[in-house]
mmCIF file of C-alpha atoms in Angstrom:
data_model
loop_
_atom_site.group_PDB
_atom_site.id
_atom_site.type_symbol
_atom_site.label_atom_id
_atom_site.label_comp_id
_atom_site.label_asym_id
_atom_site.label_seq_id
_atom_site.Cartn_x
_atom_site.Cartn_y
_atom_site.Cartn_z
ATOM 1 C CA UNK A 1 -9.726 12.085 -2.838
ATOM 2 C CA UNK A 2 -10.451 8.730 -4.612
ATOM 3 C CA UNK A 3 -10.002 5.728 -3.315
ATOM 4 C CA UNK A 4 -10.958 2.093 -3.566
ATOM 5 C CA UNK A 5 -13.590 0.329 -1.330
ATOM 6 C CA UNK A 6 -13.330 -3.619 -0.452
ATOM 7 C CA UNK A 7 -16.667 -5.556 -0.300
ATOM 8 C CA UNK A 8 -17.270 -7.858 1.592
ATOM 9 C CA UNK A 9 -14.542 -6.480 4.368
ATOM 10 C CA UNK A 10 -13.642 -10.393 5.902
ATOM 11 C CA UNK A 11 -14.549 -13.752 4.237
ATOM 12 C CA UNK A 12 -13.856 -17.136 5.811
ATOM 13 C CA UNK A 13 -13.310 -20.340 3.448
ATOM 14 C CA UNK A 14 -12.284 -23.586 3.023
ATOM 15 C CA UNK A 15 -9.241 -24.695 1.478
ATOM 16 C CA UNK A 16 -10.128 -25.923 -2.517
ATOM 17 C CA UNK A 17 -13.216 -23.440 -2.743
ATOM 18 C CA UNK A 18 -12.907 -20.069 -4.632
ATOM 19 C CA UNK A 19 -12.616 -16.625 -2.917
ATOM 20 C CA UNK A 20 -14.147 -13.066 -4.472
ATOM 21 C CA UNK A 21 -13.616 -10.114 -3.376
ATOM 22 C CA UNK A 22 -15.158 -6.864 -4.789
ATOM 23 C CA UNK A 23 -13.760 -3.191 -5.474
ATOM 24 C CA UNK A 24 -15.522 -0.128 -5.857
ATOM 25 C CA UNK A 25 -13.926 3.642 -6.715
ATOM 26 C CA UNK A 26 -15.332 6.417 -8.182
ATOM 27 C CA UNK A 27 -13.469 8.734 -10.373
ATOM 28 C CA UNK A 28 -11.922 7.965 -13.746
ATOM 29 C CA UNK A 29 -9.028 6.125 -13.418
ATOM 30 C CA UNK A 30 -5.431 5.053 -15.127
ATOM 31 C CA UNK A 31 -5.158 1.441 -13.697
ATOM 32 C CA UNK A 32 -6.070 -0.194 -10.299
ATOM 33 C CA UNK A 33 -4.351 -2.635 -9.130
ATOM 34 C CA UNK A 34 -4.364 -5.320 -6.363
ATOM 35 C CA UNK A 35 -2.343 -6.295 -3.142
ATOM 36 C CA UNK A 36 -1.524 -9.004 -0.787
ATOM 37 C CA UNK A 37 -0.633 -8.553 3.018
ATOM 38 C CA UNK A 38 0.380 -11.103 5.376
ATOM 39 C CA UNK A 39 2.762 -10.640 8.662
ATOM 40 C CA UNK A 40 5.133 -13.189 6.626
ATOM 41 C CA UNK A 41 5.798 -11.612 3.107
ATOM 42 C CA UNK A 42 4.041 -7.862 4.473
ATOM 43 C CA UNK A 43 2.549 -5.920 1.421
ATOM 44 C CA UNK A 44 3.079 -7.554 -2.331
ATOM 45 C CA UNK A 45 1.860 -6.644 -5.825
ATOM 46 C CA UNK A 46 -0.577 -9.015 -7.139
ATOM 47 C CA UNK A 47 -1.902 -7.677 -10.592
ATOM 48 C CA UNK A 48 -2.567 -4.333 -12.476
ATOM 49 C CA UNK A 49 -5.604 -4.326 -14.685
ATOM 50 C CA UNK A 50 -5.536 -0.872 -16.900
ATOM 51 C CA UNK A 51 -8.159 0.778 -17.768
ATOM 52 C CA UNK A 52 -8.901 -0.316 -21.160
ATOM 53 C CA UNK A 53 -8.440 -4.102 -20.238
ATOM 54 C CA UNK A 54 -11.850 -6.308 -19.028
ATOM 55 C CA UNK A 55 -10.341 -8.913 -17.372
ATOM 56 C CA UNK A 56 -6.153 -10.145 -16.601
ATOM 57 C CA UNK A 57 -5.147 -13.784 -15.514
ATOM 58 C CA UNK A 58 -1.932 -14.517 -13.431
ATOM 59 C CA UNK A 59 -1.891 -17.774 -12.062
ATOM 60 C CA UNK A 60 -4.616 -18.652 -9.831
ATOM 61 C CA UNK A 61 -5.696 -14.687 -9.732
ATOM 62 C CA UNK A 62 -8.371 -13.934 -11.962
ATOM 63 C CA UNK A 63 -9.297 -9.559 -12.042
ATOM 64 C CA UNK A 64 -12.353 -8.311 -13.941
ATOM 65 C CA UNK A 65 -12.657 -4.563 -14.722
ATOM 66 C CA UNK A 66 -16.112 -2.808 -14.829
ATOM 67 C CA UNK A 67 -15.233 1.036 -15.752
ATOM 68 C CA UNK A 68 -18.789 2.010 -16.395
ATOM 69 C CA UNK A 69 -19.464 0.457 -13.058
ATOM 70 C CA UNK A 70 -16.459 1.931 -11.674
ATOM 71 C CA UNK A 71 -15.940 -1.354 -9.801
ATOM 72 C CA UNK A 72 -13.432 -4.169 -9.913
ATOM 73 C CA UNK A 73 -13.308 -7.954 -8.519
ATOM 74 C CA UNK A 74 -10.469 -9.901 -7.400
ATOM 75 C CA UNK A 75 -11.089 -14.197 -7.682
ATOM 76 C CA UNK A 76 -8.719 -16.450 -6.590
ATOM 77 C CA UNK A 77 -9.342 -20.164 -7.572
ATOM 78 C CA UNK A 78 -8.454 -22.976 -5.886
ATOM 79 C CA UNK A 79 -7.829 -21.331 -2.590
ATOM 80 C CA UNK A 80 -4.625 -22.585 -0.292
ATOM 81 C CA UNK A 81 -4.497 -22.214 3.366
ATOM 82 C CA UNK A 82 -1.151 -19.571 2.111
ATOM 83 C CA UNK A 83 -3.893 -17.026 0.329
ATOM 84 C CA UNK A 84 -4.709 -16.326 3.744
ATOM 85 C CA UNK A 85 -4.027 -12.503 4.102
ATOM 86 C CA UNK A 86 -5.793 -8.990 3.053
ATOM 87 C CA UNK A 87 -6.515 -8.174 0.376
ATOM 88 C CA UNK A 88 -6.280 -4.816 -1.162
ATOM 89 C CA UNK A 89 -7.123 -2.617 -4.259
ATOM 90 C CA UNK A 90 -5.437 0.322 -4.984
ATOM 91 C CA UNK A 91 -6.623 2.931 -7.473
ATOM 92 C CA UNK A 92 -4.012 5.037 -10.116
ATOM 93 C CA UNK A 93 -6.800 8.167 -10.512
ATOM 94 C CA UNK A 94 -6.285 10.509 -13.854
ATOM 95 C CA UNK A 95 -4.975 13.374 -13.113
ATOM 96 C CA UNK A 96 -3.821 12.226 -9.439
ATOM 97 C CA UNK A 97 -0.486 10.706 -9.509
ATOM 98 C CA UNK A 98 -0.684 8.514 -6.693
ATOM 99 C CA UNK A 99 -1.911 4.872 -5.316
ATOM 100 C CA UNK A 100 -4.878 5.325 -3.008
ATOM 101 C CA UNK A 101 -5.693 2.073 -1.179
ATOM 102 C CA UNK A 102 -8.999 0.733 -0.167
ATOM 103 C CA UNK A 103 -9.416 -0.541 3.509
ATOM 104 C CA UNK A 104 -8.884 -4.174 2.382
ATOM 105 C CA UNK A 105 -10.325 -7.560 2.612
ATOM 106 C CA UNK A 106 -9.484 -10.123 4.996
ATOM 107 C CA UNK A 107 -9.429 -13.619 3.349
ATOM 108 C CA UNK A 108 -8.880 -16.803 5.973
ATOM 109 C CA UNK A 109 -8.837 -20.115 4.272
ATOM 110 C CA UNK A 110 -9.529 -22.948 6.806
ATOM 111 C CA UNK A 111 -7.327 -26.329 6.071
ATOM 112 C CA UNK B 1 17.672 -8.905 -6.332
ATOM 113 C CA UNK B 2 17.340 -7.388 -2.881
ATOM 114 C CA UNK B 3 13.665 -5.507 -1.465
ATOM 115 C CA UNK B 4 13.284 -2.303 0.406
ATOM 116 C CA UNK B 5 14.994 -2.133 3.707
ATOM 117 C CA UNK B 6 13.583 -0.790 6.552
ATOM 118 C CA UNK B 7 14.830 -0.106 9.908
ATOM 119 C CA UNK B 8 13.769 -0.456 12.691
ATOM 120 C CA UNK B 9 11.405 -3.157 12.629
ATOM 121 C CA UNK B 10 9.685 -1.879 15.864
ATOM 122 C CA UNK B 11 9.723 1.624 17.829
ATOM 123 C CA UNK B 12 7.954 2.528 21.277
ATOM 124 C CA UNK B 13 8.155 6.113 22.375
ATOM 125 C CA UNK B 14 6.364 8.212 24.526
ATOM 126 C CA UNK B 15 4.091 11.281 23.359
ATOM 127 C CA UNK B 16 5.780 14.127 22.314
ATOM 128 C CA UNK B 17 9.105 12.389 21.646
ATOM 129 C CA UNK B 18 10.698 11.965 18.419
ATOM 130 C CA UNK B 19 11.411 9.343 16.330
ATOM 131 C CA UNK B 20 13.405 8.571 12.748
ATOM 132 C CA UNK B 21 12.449 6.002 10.422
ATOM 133 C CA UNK B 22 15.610 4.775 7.477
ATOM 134 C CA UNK B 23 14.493 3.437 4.190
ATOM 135 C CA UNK B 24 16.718 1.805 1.708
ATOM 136 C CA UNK B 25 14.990 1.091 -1.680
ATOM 137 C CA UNK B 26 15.335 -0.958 -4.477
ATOM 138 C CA UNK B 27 18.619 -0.393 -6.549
ATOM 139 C CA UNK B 28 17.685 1.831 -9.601
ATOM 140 C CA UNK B 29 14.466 2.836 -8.413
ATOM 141 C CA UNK B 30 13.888 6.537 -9.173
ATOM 142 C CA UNK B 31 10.523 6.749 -6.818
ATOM 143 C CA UNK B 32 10.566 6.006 -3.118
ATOM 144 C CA UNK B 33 7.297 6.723 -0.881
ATOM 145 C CA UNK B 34 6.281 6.527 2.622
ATOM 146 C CA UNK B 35 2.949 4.892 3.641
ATOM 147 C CA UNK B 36 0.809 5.434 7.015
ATOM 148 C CA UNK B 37 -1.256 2.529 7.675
ATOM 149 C CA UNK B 38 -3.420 2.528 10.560
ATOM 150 C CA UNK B 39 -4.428 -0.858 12.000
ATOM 151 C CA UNK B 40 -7.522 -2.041 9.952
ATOM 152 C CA UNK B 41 -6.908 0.351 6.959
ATOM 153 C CA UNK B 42 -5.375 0.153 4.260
ATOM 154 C CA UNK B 43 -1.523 2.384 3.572
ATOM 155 C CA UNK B 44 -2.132 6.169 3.057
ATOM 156 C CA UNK B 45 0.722 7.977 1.046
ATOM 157 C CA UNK B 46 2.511 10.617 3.334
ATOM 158 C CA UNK B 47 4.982 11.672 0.773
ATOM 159 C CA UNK B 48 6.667 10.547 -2.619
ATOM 160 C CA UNK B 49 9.912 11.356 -4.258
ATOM 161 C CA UNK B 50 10.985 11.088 -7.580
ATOM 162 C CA UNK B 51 14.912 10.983 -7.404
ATOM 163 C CA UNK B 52 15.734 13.380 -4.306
ATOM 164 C CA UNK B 53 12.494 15.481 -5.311
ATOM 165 C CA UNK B 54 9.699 15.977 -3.546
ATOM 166 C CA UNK B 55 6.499 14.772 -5.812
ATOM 167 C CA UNK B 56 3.612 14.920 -3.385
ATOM 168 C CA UNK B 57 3.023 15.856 0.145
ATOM 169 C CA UNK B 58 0.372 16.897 0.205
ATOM 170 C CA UNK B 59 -1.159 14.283 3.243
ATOM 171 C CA UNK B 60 1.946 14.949 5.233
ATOM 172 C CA UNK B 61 0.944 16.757 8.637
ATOM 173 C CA UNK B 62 3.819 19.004 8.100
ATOM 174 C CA UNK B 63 3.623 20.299 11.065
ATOM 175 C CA UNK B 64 5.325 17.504 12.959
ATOM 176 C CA UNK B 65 6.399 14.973 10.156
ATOM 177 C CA UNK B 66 9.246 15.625 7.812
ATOM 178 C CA UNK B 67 11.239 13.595 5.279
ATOM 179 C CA UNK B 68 13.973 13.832 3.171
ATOM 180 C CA UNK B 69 15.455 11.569 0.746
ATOM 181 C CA UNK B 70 19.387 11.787 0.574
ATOM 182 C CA UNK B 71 21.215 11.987 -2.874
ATOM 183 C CA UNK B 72 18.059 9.897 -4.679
ATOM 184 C CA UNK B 73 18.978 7.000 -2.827
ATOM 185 C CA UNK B 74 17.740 6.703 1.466
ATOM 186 C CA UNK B 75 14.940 8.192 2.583
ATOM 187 C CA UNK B 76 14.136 9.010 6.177
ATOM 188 C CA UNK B 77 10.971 9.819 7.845
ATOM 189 C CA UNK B 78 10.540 11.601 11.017
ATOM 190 C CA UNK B 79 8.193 12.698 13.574
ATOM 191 C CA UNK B 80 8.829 15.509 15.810
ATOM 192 C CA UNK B 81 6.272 15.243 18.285
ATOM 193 C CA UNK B 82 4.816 11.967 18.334
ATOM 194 C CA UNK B 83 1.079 11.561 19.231
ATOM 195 C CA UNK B 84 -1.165 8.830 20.082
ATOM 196 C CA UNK B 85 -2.781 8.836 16.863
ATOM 197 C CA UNK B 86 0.589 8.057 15.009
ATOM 198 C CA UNK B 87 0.354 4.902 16.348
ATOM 199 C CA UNK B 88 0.709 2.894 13.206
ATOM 200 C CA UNK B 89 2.950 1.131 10.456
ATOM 201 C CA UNK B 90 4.884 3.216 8.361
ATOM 202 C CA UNK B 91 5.460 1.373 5.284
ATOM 203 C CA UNK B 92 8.402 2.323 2.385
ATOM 204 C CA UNK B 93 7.598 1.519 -1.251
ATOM 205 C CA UNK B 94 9.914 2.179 -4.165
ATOM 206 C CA UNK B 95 9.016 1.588 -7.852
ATOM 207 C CA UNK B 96 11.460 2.659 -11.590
ATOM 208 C CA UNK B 97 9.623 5.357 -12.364
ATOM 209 C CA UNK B 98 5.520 6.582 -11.829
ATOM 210 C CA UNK B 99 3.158 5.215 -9.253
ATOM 211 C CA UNK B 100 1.510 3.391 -12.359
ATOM 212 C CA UNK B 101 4.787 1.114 -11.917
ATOM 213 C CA UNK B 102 4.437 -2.132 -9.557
ATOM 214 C CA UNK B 103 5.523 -0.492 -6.171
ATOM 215 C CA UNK B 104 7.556 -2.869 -4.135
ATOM 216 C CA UNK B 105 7.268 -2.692 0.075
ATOM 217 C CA UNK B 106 9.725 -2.522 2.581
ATOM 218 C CA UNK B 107 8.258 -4.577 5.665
ATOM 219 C CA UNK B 108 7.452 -1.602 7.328
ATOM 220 C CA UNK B 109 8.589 -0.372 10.825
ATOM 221 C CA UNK B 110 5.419 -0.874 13.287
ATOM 222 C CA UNK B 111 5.166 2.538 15.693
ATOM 223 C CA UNK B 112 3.900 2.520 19.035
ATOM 224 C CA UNK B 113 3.025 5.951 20.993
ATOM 225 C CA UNK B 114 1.979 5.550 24.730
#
């Protein structure tokens, strides 16, 4: 079954500086979309990004997709001590009609 | 407008007991699922209703978990024997309609078998 792969699995930064995170899958998919999980707000919806779309803005989130690549990336500018968390994508396959999560990225932003 | 309810927050049992897990989703929320995630992975769908319909279960180990989902509205999960390896989080999502819809997560009820 498909599902999404985080790269790089932890990443340590300071507060201010800029944090990417990378996504790979690899069948054809619907939309992926990406995740936040902390022990204070647990698992929250950050952004879809369909599959005819390059690249989505909310906020401080920026998401590129790369279908021919089969690979996504997740920047968030600006980084706050409160983006600390994991990080997860989560792929909508065609022809599979469910989420399947990748094993997530763990993002701490040092004050 | 209020999240997914879970409860409880926190179960210990020993092997081979059983356990029950209550979900109460979003208000007008046709899809409810139930998430396994192991420490260090990410959620893995056990099983997904649409209304009081089972969509997929396909990655439900039927042969000791079972869910239903009363009247389209609560769900509960259970496991009838527990085993070490269930140690995890069981999470409970709910979104309007298709899993292409933002799923919103209960805070999940962390399981520990000894």
């Amino acid at each position: 079954s498909q599902q999404g792969e985080e790269d790089p699995q932890a990443l340590s930064i300071q507060e201010g500086e800029n944090a990417t995170m990378n996504c790979s899958y690899k069948t054809s998919i619907n939309n992926l979309q990406w995740y936040r999980q902390n022990s204070g707000r647990g698992l929250v919806h950050l952004i879809l990004i369909r599959s005819n779309e390059r690249e989505k803005h909310s906020g401080r989130l920026r998401v590129t997709l790369d279908t021919s690549k089969k690979s996504s990336s997740l920047l968030i500018t600006a980084s706050r001590a409160a983006d600390t968390a994991s990080y997860f994508c989560a792929t909508d396959a065609r022809g599979n009609n469910r989420l399947a999560f990748g094993k997530g990225n763990q993002v701490v932003v040092i004050p | 407008e209020a999240g997914v309810a879970q409860s409880p927050r926190y179960k210990i049992i020993e092997k081979r007991q059983s356990v029950a897990f209550w979900c109460n989703p979003i208000s007008g929320h046709a899809t409810l699922y139930w998430y396994q995630q192991i420490l260090g992975q990410g959620p893995k769908l056990l099983i997904q209703f649409q209304n009081n319909g089972v969509v997929d279960d396909s990655q439900l180990p039927k042969d000791r978990f079972s869910a239903e989902r009363l009247k389209g509205v609560d769900s509960t999960l259970k496991i009838q024997p527990a085993k070490l390896e269930d140690s995890a989080v069981y999470l409970c999502a709910s979104s309007l309609g298709t899993p292409r819809d933002t799923q919103y997560f209960g805070p999940g009820t962390r399981l520990t078998v000894l």
